mmCIF file of C-alpha atoms in Angstrom:
data_model
loop_
_atom_site.group_PDB
_atom_site.id
_atom_site.type_symbol
_atom_site.label_atom_id
_atom_site.label_comp_id
_atom_site.label_asym_id
_atom_site.label_seq_id
_atom_site.Cartn_x
_atom_site.Cartn_y
_atom_site.Cartn_z
ATOM 1 C CA MET A 12 -20.438 61.300 64.103
ATOM 2 C CA ASN A 13 -17.727 59.943 61.794
ATOM 3 C CA SER A 14 -16.667 63.275 60.287
ATOM 4 C CA ILE A 15 -14.581 66.094 61.718
ATOM 5 C CA CYS A 16 -16.515 68.673 63.710
ATOM 6 C CA GLU A 17 -15.995 71.918 61.812
ATOM 7 C CA SER A 18 -18.012 74.221 64.050
ATOM 8 C CA PHE A 19 -16.541 77.451 65.386
ATOM 9 C CA GLU A 20 -17.547 76.430 68.917
ATOM 10 C CA SER A 21 -15.293 73.361 68.848
ATOM 11 C CA VAL A 22 -12.324 75.775 68.789
ATOM 12 C CA ALA A 23 -13.517 78.975 70.499
ATOM 13 C CA VAL A 24 -14.189 77.962 74.103
ATOM 14 C CA SER A 25 -15.024 81.258 75.797
ATOM 15 C CA THR A 26 -14.896 85.037 75.549
ATOM 16 C CA ARG A 27 -13.711 87.502 78.183
ATOM 17 C CA MET A 28 -14.008 91.281 78.046
ATOM 18 C CA ARG A 29 -12.012 93.339 80.551
ATOM 19 C CA LEU A 30 -11.797 97.054 81.326
ATOM 20 C CA ALA A 31 -9.156 98.758 83.467
ATOM 21 C CA ARG A 32 -10.263 101.927 85.255
ATOM 22 C CA ASN A 33 -9.148 104.273 88.033
ATOM 23 C CA PHE A 34 -11.027 106.923 89.977
ATOM 24 C CA ALA A 35 -9.998 110.550 89.761
ATOM 25 C CA ASP A 36 -10.414 111.287 93.464
ATOM 26 C CA PHE A 37 -8.434 108.393 94.979
ATOM 27 C CA PRO A 38 -4.716 107.481 94.935
ATOM 28 C CA PHE A 39 -3.939 104.614 92.545
ATOM 29 C CA PRO A 40 -3.735 101.251 94.392
ATOM 30 C CA GLY A 41 0.091 101.192 94.479
ATOM 31 C CA MET A 42 0.054 104.543 96.285
ATOM 32 C CA LEU A 43 -3.068 103.733 98.244
ATOM 33 C CA MET A 44 -1.304 100.788 99.925
ATOM 34 C CA ARG A 45 1.102 103.273 101.519
ATOM 35 C CA ASP A 46 -1.580 105.759 102.561
ATOM 36 C CA ALA A 47 -2.307 106.167 106.268
ATOM 37 C CA HIS A 48 -6.038 105.949 105.521
ATOM 38 C CA ALA A 49 -5.800 103.142 102.965
ATOM 39 C CA GLU A 50 -8.435 100.843 104.472
ATOM 40 C CA GLU A 51 -10.978 103.643 104.896
ATOM 41 C CA GLN A 52 -10.540 104.754 101.283
ATOM 42 C CA ALA A 53 -10.727 101.170 100.041
ATOM 43 C CA GLN A 54 -13.994 100.672 101.923
ATOM 44 C CA GLU A 55 -15.360 103.856 100.374
ATOM 45 C CA ILE A 56 -14.505 102.525 96.907
ATOM 46 C CA GLU A 57 -16.261 99.254 97.797
ATOM 47 C CA ARG A 58 -19.331 101.172 98.946
ATOM 48 C CA LEU A 59 -19.554 103.392 95.896
ATOM 49 C CA VAL A 60 -19.009 100.599 93.348
ATOM 50 C CA GLY A 61 -21.293 98.220 95.244
ATOM 51 C CA ALA A 62 -24.090 100.790 95.297
ATOM 52 C CA SER A 63 -23.722 101.336 91.553
ATOM 53 C CA LEU A 64 -23.763 97.617 90.732
ATOM 54 C CA ALA A 65 -26.806 97.006 92.919
ATOM 55 C CA LYS A 66 -28.812 98.701 90.167
ATOM 56 C CA VAL A 67 -27.721 95.983 87.724
ATOM 57 C CA ASP A 68 -27.699 92.619 89.530
ATOM 58 C CA ASP A 69 -27.075 90.877 92.828
ATOM 59 C CA PHE A 70 -23.344 90.835 93.591
ATOM 60 C CA THR A 71 -21.441 89.088 96.361
ATOM 61 C CA LEU A 72 -18.646 91.083 97.976
ATOM 62 C CA TYR A 73 -15.405 89.232 98.766
ATOM 63 C CA GLU A 74 -12.976 91.263 100.873
ATOM 64 C CA MET A 75 -9.524 89.767 100.423
ATOM 65 C CA ARG A 76 -8.455 90.662 103.952
ATOM 66 C CA ASN A 77 -11.255 88.503 105.364
ATOM 67 C CA LEU A 78 -11.040 85.661 102.835
ATOM 68 C CA THR A 79 -9.514 82.281 103.666
ATOM 69 C CA ASP A 80 -6.741 81.026 101.407
ATOM 70 C CA GLU A 81 -8.973 78.145 100.298
ATOM 71 C CA ARG A 82 -11.794 80.454 99.240
ATOM 72 C CA ALA A 83 -9.345 82.810 97.526
ATOM 73 C CA ASN A 84 -7.809 79.911 95.601
ATOM 74 C CA LEU A 85 -11.257 78.828 94.449
ATOM 75 C CA LEU A 86 -11.943 82.291 93.026
ATOM 76 C CA VAL A 87 -8.539 82.265 91.308
ATOM 77 C CA GLU A 88 -9.196 78.844 89.776
ATOM 78 C CA ARG A 89 -12.414 80.151 88.273
ATOM 79 C CA ASN A 90 -10.585 83.248 86.953
ATOM 80 C CA LEU A 91 -12.926 85.460 88.981
ATOM 81 C CA ILE A 92 -9.931 87.110 90.647
ATOM 82 C CA SER A 93 -6.225 87.241 89.866
ATOM 83 C CA ARG A 94 -3.242 86.278 91.982
ATOM 84 C CA ASP A 95 -2.201 89.928 91.822
ATOM 85 C CA LEU A 96 -5.366 90.938 93.684
ATOM 86 C CA LEU A 97 -4.190 88.906 96.686
ATOM 87 C CA ARG A 98 -1.000 90.991 96.882
ATOM 88 C CA HIS A 99 -3.136 93.937 98.007
ATOM 89 C CA ARG A 100 -5.159 91.990 100.575
ATOM 90 C CA PRO A 101 -5.581 94.888 103.062
ATOM 91 C CA ILE A 102 -7.378 97.038 100.451
ATOM 92 C CA ALA A 103 -8.479 94.569 97.759
ATOM 93 C CA SER A 104 -11.905 93.078 97.163
ATOM 94 C CA ALA A 105 -14.092 91.646 94.411
ATOM 95 C CA LEU A 106 -17.761 91.864 93.517
ATOM 96 C CA VAL A 107 -19.028 88.753 91.715
ATOM 97 C CA SER A 108 -22.444 88.395 90.098
ATOM 98 C CA ARG A 109 -24.816 85.627 91.132
ATOM 99 C CA ASP A 110 -24.195 83.658 87.917
ATOM 100 C CA GLN A 111 -20.428 84.316 88.104
ATOM 101 C CA ILE A 112 -20.223 85.774 84.603
ATOM 102 C CA ILE A 113 -19.276 89.221 85.944
ATOM 103 C CA SER A 114 -16.373 89.930 88.262
ATOM 104 C CA ILE A 115 -15.300 93.390 89.391
ATOM 105 C CA MET A 116 -11.891 93.415 91.059
ATOM 106 C CA LEU A 117 -11.204 96.432 93.250
ATOM 107 C CA ASN A 118 -7.713 97.745 94.025
ATOM 108 C CA GLU A 119 -5.684 95.194 92.114
ATOM 109 C CA GLU A 120 -3.258 97.052 89.814
ATOM 110 C CA ASP A 121 -6.020 99.590 89.123
ATOM 111 C CA HIS A 122 -9.001 100.685 91.197
ATOM 112 C CA VAL A 123 -11.364 98.677 89.011
ATOM 113 C CA ARG A 124 -10.915 95.677 86.726
ATOM 114 C CA GLU A 125 -14.294 94.934 85.186
ATOM 115 C CA GLN A 126 -14.608 91.456 83.696
ATOM 116 C CA TYR A 127 -17.385 89.759 81.751
ATOM 117 C CA PHE A 128 -17.188 86.063 80.818
ATOM 118 C CA MET A 129 -19.291 84.043 78.421
ATOM 119 C CA GLN A 130 -19.222 80.607 76.860
ATOM 120 C CA GLY A 131 -18.375 80.471 73.173
ATOM 121 C CA PHE A 132 -17.411 83.370 70.927
ATOM 122 C CA ASP A 133 -19.305 86.666 70.834
ATOM 123 C CA LEU A 134 -17.160 89.771 71.223
ATOM 124 C CA ALA A 135 -20.014 92.165 70.451
ATOM 125 C CA LYS A 136 -22.263 90.784 73.186
ATOM 126 C CA ALA A 137 -19.450 90.725 75.745
ATOM 127 C CA TYR A 138 -18.481 94.301 74.870
ATOM 128 C CA GLU A 139 -22.055 95.549 75.115
ATOM 129 C CA ARG A 140 -22.461 93.994 78.557
ATOM 130 C CA ILE A 141 -19.177 95.289 79.974
ATOM 131 C CA MET A 142 -19.782 98.818 78.671
ATOM 132 C CA GLY A 143 -23.192 98.808 80.322
ATOM 133 C CA LEU A 144 -21.502 98.070 83.641
ATOM 134 C CA ASP A 145 -18.852 100.698 82.980
ATOM 135 C CA ASP A 146 -21.487 103.345 82.321
ATOM 136 C CA VAL A 147 -23.309 102.513 85.551
ATOM 137 C CA ILE A 148 -20.137 102.798 87.635
ATOM 138 C CA SER A 149 -18.992 106.036 85.961
ATOM 139 C CA GLU A 150 -22.325 107.696 86.711
ATOM 140 C CA SER A 151 -21.499 107.607 90.424
ATOM 141 C CA ILE A 152 -17.703 108.001 90.445
ATOM 142 C CA PRO A 153 -15.666 109.996 87.892
ATOM 143 C CA PHE A 154 -12.902 108.015 86.211
ATOM 144 C CA ALA A 155 -9.358 109.318 85.804
ATOM 145 C CA TYR A 156 -9.247 110.432 82.170
ATOM 146 C CA ASP A 157 -6.937 112.516 79.994
ATOM 147 C CA ASP A 158 -7.847 113.983 76.607
ATOM 148 C CA ALA A 159 -4.531 112.869 75.111
ATOM 149 C CA PHE A 160 -4.044 109.489 76.796
ATOM 150 C CA GLY A 161 -7.613 108.354 77.440
ATOM 151 C CA TYR A 162 -8.326 106.355 80.604
ATOM 152 C CA LEU A 163 -5.376 106.573 82.979
ATOM 153 C CA THR A 164 -4.044 103.274 84.305
ATOM 154 C CA ALA A 165 -1.238 102.124 86.565
ATOM 155 C CA CYS A 166 0.487 100.290 83.707
ATOM 156 C CA PRO A 167 1.105 102.214 80.444
ATOM 157 C CA THR A 168 0.082 99.132 78.418
ATOM 158 C CA ASN A 169 -3.531 99.677 79.518
ATOM 159 C CA LEU A 170 -3.727 103.397 78.686
ATOM 160 C CA GLY A 171 -6.333 104.613 76.237
ATOM 161 C CA THR A 172 -9.391 102.400 76.079
ATOM 162 C CA GLY A 173 -8.260 100.101 78.895
ATOM 163 C CA LEU A 174 -9.998 97.331 76.935
ATOM 164 C CA ARG A 175 -8.773 93.748 76.620
ATOM 165 C CA ALA A 176 -10.818 91.459 74.400
ATOM 166 C CA SER A 177 -9.798 87.841 75.011
ATOM 167 C CA VAL A 178 -10.888 84.541 73.506
ATOM 168 C CA MET A 179 -9.924 81.119 74.874
ATOM 169 C CA LEU A 180 -9.116 78.732 72.026
ATOM 170 C CA PHE A 181 -8.697 74.950 71.964
ATOM 171 C CA LEU A 182 -5.819 74.440 69.529
ATOM 172 C CA PRO A 183 -4.599 70.827 69.736
ATOM 173 C CA ALA A 184 -3.786 70.485 66.033
ATOM 174 C CA LEU A 185 -1.904 73.774 65.686
ATOM 175 C CA SER A 186 0.056 73.280 68.913
ATOM 176 C CA ARG A 187 0.899 69.581 68.535
ATOM 177 C CA ARG A 188 1.852 69.842 64.879
ATOM 178 C CA GLY A 189 4.229 72.739 65.603
ATOM 179 C CA VAL A 190 2.331 75.315 63.544
ATOM 180 C CA LEU A 191 1.518 77.440 66.604
ATOM 181 C CA ALA A 192 5.120 77.945 67.697
ATOM 182 C CA ARG A 193 6.641 77.998 64.230
ATOM 183 C CA ARG A 194 4.247 80.294 62.382
ATOM 184 C CA LEU A 195 1.211 81.438 64.298
ATOM 185 C CA LEU A 196 2.710 82.908 67.491
ATOM 186 C CA PRO A 197 5.204 85.141 65.639
ATOM 187 C CA ALA A 198 2.462 86.279 63.242
ATOM 188 C CA LEU A 199 0.029 87.146 66.045
ATOM 189 C CA THR A 200 2.713 88.962 68.037
ATOM 190 C CA SER A 201 3.750 91.030 65.030
ATOM 191 C CA LYS A 202 0.128 92.101 64.605
ATOM 192 C CA GLY A 203 -0.200 93.365 68.176
ATOM 193 C CA LEU A 204 -1.856 90.328 69.731
ATOM 194 C CA THR A 205 -0.710 88.362 72.748
ATOM 195 C CA VAL A 206 -1.115 84.648 73.484
ATOM 196 C CA ARG A 207 -1.243 83.388 77.071
ATOM 197 C CA GLY A 208 -2.103 80.233 78.974
ATOM 198 C CA THR A 209 -5.358 79.258 80.629
ATOM 199 C CA MET A 210 -4.792 81.336 83.774
ATOM 200 C CA GLY A 211 -3.624 84.492 82.010
ATOM 201 C CA GLU A 212 -0.238 86.214 81.997
ATOM 202 C CA GLY A 213 2.673 83.986 82.943
ATOM 203 C CA SER A 214 0.673 80.742 82.938
ATOM 204 C CA GLY A 215 1.199 77.661 80.815
ATOM 205 C CA ALA A 216 -1.139 76.407 78.122
ATOM 206 C CA GLU A 217 -2.406 73.208 79.706
ATOM 207 C CA GLY A 218 -4.884 71.141 77.774
ATOM 208 C CA ASP A 219 -4.003 72.838 74.462
ATOM 209 C CA LEU A 220 -5.927 75.940 75.610
ATOM 210 C CA PHE A 221 -4.612 79.363 74.591
ATOM 211 C CA GLN A 222 -5.946 82.833 75.403
ATOM 212 C CA VAL A 223 -5.612 85.332 72.544
ATOM 213 C CA SER A 224 -6.156 89.049 73.183
ATOM 214 C CA ASN A 225 -5.188 92.507 71.962
ATOM 215 C CA GLU A 226 -1.943 93.962 73.275
ATOM 216 C CA ARG A 227 -2.589 97.540 72.190
ATOM 217 C CA THR A 228 -5.120 99.771 73.953
ATOM 218 C CA LEU A 229 -3.778 103.280 73.211
ATOM 219 C CA GLY A 230 -4.414 105.134 69.964
ATOM 220 C CA ILE A 231 -7.101 102.728 68.853
ATOM 221 C CA SER A 232 -10.870 102.751 69.434
ATOM 222 C CA GLU A 233 -12.882 100.037 71.143
ATOM 223 C CA GLU A 234 -14.587 99.222 67.841
ATOM 224 C CA GLU A 235 -11.231 98.854 66.105
ATOM 225 C CA ILE A 236 -10.033 96.513 68.854
ATOM 226 C CA LEU A 237 -13.101 94.295 68.504
ATOM 227 C CA THR A 238 -12.768 94.141 64.721
ATOM 228 C CA PHE A 239 -9.044 93.474 64.947
ATOM 229 C CA VAL A 240 -9.395 90.644 67.478
ATOM 230 C CA GLU A 241 -12.373 89.089 65.700
ATOM 231 C CA GLN A 242 -10.535 88.929 62.384
ATOM 232 C CA ALA A 243 -7.561 87.281 64.077
ATOM 233 C CA ILE A 244 -9.730 84.722 65.892
ATOM 234 C CA VAL A 245 -11.605 83.774 62.712
ATOM 235 C CA SER A 246 -8.284 83.256 60.956
ATOM 236 C CA VAL A 247 -6.886 81.094 63.786
ATOM 237 C CA VAL A 248 -10.054 78.982 63.945
ATOM 238 C CA GLU A 249 -9.888 78.344 60.206
ATOM 239 C CA MET A 250 -6.245 77.306 60.520
ATOM 240 C CA GLU A 251 -7.029 74.963 63.420
ATOM 241 C CA LEU A 252 -9.863 73.255 61.548
ATOM 242 C CA LEU A 253 -7.620 72.770 58.526
ATOM 243 C CA GLU A 254 -4.837 71.299 60.678
ATOM 244 C CA ARG A 255 -7.314 68.966 62.390
ATOM 245 C CA ALA A 256 -8.248 67.514 59.009
ATOM 246 C CA ARG A 257 -4.569 66.988 58.183
ATOM 247 C CA MET A 258 -3.922 65.559 61.634
ATOM 248 C CA LYS A 259 -6.671 62.971 61.249
ATOM 249 C CA ALA A 260 -5.601 62.035 57.724
ATOM 250 C CA GLU A 261 -1.967 61.559 58.753
ATOM 251 C CA GLY A 262 -2.429 60.295 62.314
ATOM 252 C CA GLY A 263 -3.907 56.948 61.427
ATOM 253 C CA ILE A 264 -4.397 54.249 64.032
ATOM 254 C CA ALA A 265 -1.771 55.766 66.372
ATOM 255 C CA LEU A 266 -3.830 58.925 66.855
ATOM 256 C CA LYS A 267 -7.043 56.976 67.329
ATOM 257 C CA ASP A 268 -5.256 54.760 69.855
ATOM 258 C CA ARG A 269 -4.134 57.815 71.842
ATOM 259 C CA VAL A 270 -7.698 59.079 71.972
ATOM 260 C CA SER A 271 -9.019 55.652 72.935
ATOM 261 C CA ARG A 272 -6.442 55.324 75.720
ATOM 262 C CA ALA A 273 -7.437 58.724 77.099
ATOM 263 C CA HIS A 274 -11.090 57.633 77.204
ATOM 264 C CA GLY A 275 -10.127 54.346 78.833
ATOM 265 C CA ILE A 276 -8.025 55.999 81.526
ATOM 266 C CA LEU A 277 -10.613 58.657 82.319
ATOM 267 C CA THR A 278 -13.377 56.056 82.693
ATOM 268 C CA HIS A 279 -11.369 53.481 84.677
ATOM 269 C CA CYS A 280 -8.620 55.267 86.638
ATOM 270 C CA CYS A 281 -8.292 55.060 90.405
ATOM 271 C CA VAL A 282 -5.716 57.850 90.792
ATOM 272 C CA LEU A 283 -5.594 60.881 88.486
ATOM 273 C CA GLU A 284 -2.964 63.583 88.906
ATOM 274 C CA GLU A 285 -3.923 67.113 87.822
ATOM 275 C CA HIS A 286 -1.522 67.499 84.899
ATOM 276 C CA GLU A 287 -2.247 64.042 83.508
ATOM 277 C CA PHE A 288 -5.952 64.827 83.802
ATOM 278 C CA ALA A 289 -5.498 67.965 81.674
ATOM 279 C CA ARG A 290 -3.614 65.975 79.002
ATOM 280 C CA ARG A 291 -6.171 63.163 78.884
ATOM 281 C CA ILE A 292 -9.104 65.575 78.711
ATOM 282 C CA ALA A 293 -7.403 67.390 75.830
ATOM 283 C CA ASP A 294 -6.983 64.062 74.013
ATOM 284 C CA LEU A 295 -10.625 63.198 74.616
ATOM 285 C CA LYS A 296 -11.788 66.590 73.338
ATOM 286 C CA LEU A 297 -9.598 66.136 70.286
ATOM 287 C CA GLY A 298 -11.214 62.744 69.686
ATOM 288 C CA LEU A 299 -14.635 64.338 69.867
ATOM 289 C CA ALA A 300 -13.587 67.080 67.446
ATOM 290 C CA LEU A 301 -12.145 64.520 65.009
ATOM 291 C CA GLY A 302 -15.336 62.447 65.028
ATOM 292 C CA TYR A 303 -13.913 59.355 66.711
ATOM 293 C CA PHE A 304 -16.915 59.016 69.032
ATOM 294 C CA GLN A 305 -20.619 58.593 68.669
ATOM 295 C CA ASP A 306 -23.439 58.902 71.207
ATOM 296 C CA ASP A 307 -24.652 55.413 72.134
ATOM 297 C CA GLU A 308 -28.078 56.975 72.798
ATOM 298 C CA PRO A 309 -28.388 59.441 69.893
ATOM 299 C CA HIS A 310 -31.071 62.114 69.830
ATOM 300 C CA GLU A 311 -31.977 63.661 66.494
ATOM 301 C CA ASP A 312 -33.045 66.967 68.041
ATOM 302 C CA ARG A 313 -29.537 67.663 69.349
ATOM 303 C CA ALA A 314 -27.369 65.934 66.777
ATOM 304 C CA GLU A 315 -25.785 69.135 65.504
ATOM 305 C CA ASP A 316 -24.541 70.382 68.898
ATOM 306 C CA TRP A 317 -23.817 66.975 70.470
ATOM 307 C CA THR A 318 -20.037 67.356 70.169
ATOM 308 C CA GLU A 319 -19.955 70.931 71.472
ATOM 309 C CA GLU A 320 -22.128 70.045 74.466
ATOM 310 C CA HIS A 321 -19.689 67.344 75.560
ATOM 311 C CA MET A 322 -16.660 69.553 74.943
ATOM 312 C CA TRP A 323 -18.180 72.289 77.109
ATOM 313 C CA GLU A 324 -18.932 69.689 79.802
ATOM 314 C CA LEU A 325 -15.284 68.624 79.724
ATOM 315 C CA ASP A 326 -14.134 72.260 79.953
ATOM 316 C CA GLU A 327 -16.262 72.769 83.067
ATOM 317 C CA LEU A 328 -14.919 69.514 84.476
ATOM 318 C CA CYS A 329 -11.400 70.928 84.122
ATOM 319 C CA VAL A 330 -12.398 73.913 86.261
ATOM 320 C CA VAL A 331 -14.111 72.041 89.089
ATOM 321 C CA MET A 332 -11.334 69.421 89.295
ATOM 322 C CA ARG A 333 -8.644 71.901 90.268
ATOM 323 C CA PRO A 334 -7.378 71.575 93.871
ATOM 324 C CA ALA A 335 -9.566 74.210 95.560
ATOM 325 C CA GLY A 336 -12.581 73.024 93.578
ATOM 326 C CA ILE A 337 -12.071 69.465 94.790
ATOM 327 C CA ASN A 338 -11.733 70.622 98.392
ATOM 328 C CA ARG A 339 -14.983 72.541 98.089
ATOM 329 C CA LEU A 340 -16.836 69.535 96.655
ATOM 330 C CA ASN A 341 -15.410 67.299 99.366
ATOM 331 C CA GLY A 342 -16.321 69.725 102.140
ATOM 332 C CA THR A 343 -12.865 69.617 103.732
ATOM 333 C CA ALA A 344 -9.304 70.088 102.526
ATOM 334 C CA LEU A 345 -7.595 66.996 101.157
ATOM 335 C CA SER A 346 -3.930 66.166 100.699
ATOM 336 C CA LYS A 347 -2.653 66.108 97.124
ATOM 337 C CA GLN A 348 -2.700 62.298 97.108
ATOM 338 C CA LEU A 349 -6.321 62.168 98.243
ATOM 339 C CA GLN A 350 -7.240 64.897 95.747
ATOM 340 C CA ASP A 351 -5.894 62.643 92.987
ATOM 341 C CA VAL A 352 -8.079 59.804 94.227
ATOM 342 C CA TYR A 353 -11.136 62.068 94.499
ATOM 343 C CA ARG A 354 -10.479 63.462 91.011
ATOM 344 C CA ALA A 355 -10.293 59.965 89.543
ATOM 345 C CA GLU A 356 -13.612 58.886 91.065
ATOM 346 C CA TYR A 357 -15.406 62.086 90.080
ATOM 347 C CA VAL A 358 -14.052 62.048 86.517
ATOM 348 C CA ARG A 359 -14.855 58.337 86.062
ATOM 349 C CA LYS A 360 -18.496 59.025 86.796
ATOM 350 C CA ALA A 361 -18.661 62.211 84.736
ATOM 351 C CA VAL A 362 -17.041 60.835 81.581
ATOM 352 C CA SER A 363 -18.811 57.485 81.805
ATOM 353 C CA GLY A 364 -22.086 59.391 82.082
ATOM 354 C CA MET A 365 -21.451 60.956 78.673
ATOM 355 C CA ARG A 366 -21.902 57.471 77.171
ATOM 356 C CA LEU A 367 -19.331 57.978 74.451
ATOM 357 C CA GLU A 368 -18.819 55.075 72.072
ATOM 358 C CA LEU A 369 -15.586 54.828 70.081
ATOM 359 C CA MET A 370 -16.238 54.248 66.405
#
C-alpha cells in the first residue's frame, strides 16, 4: 500500500436523500404549535404515518416529549433527528428504521422530513428508496401541493420538489491547501450548491468532512437535481484526488511525521478530548489515503478495499465517540473529563486492532 488511494470511496463518505413534505389537512407545524388541539393532531399524524411505514419495515417511534435529553442527544449525534426537532417537543416525533438508515421526522419545520442514509456514494439508489417511502406515505395522507409551486413547505427554499441530495466528502487536501476556501466554495455556491459541516446547517467541518447538497428545489425536476449534484461531486472528488497527490509530493517527511504522530497518539493516549480526536482521526485517514500504511497481516482477497474498510471504521468510530454515544456505551452519564478518558481507552483498542504498520 505505498501508492495513493485513488478510489471514489476514499473521498465520498456517505449519501443522504431528504424530502420535505406537509399534509393538506393539518396546520403546518409552526401554526400547529399554537393550536388548542396540537397534541391530538400530532398524535394523529404519528398514527397515520406509522401505519403507512409499517407496510415497509419495522420502525421505532420516538416521541420527543417523552424522550430524555441523553437519548435525544444520541439521535442528534447520529443525524437521525435535528436540533430543530427538539424545539417542537410537545408535537414532534421521529420514526427510525431498525437498521437506522431511514429516519422520518414529524413536525419539525414541516410535517414530514423523510431521510435515507447510506454509506458511500449512490444518489440513484438513495433517491429510489426515499421515493418509495414517499409514495407509501402519500397513499394514506394527501400532501399539500400546488400546481405552480409544487410541494408546499414552511420555508420557501424547500418549495417545489422538496428534495435535498447530500453527499458527505472527506476533503483534507482541498481544505488544508486552501483550495476549498479560495476556489471551490465560491464555485459551488455560484452553481447553486451549498457546503455545510458534519452536523448540517450551521455546524463546523470537523475532521475535514464537508456536506455538499443542492440549494435549489423549485423550478427544477428531481432528475435534474440528481444529475446536477452528481456532476458536482465527481468534479470535487477528482480535484481532491489531484490535490492529495500534490500534497504527498510536496509534504515530504513533515507530512508523514504528522500522520505518524496521529497514529501514535491514538494508539497510546490516556486522555483524548473530542476535538483533538477529530483532528487525529482526520490525519490518520489522510495517511491511509496517501498510502503511508500497510496491513501487517495482508489478505489478498481484500487488498483492493483494505483502505476504504479502515476509513469507514474510523468514520463510525467518530460517531460512537461523541458524548452521548460514550455515555450509552458506558451505561451511565460521565463527566467531560471521564468521557475523555473513556474515549482514549476505547480508541486505543479500536485503532490498535486495525494493525496498521507505517511504511
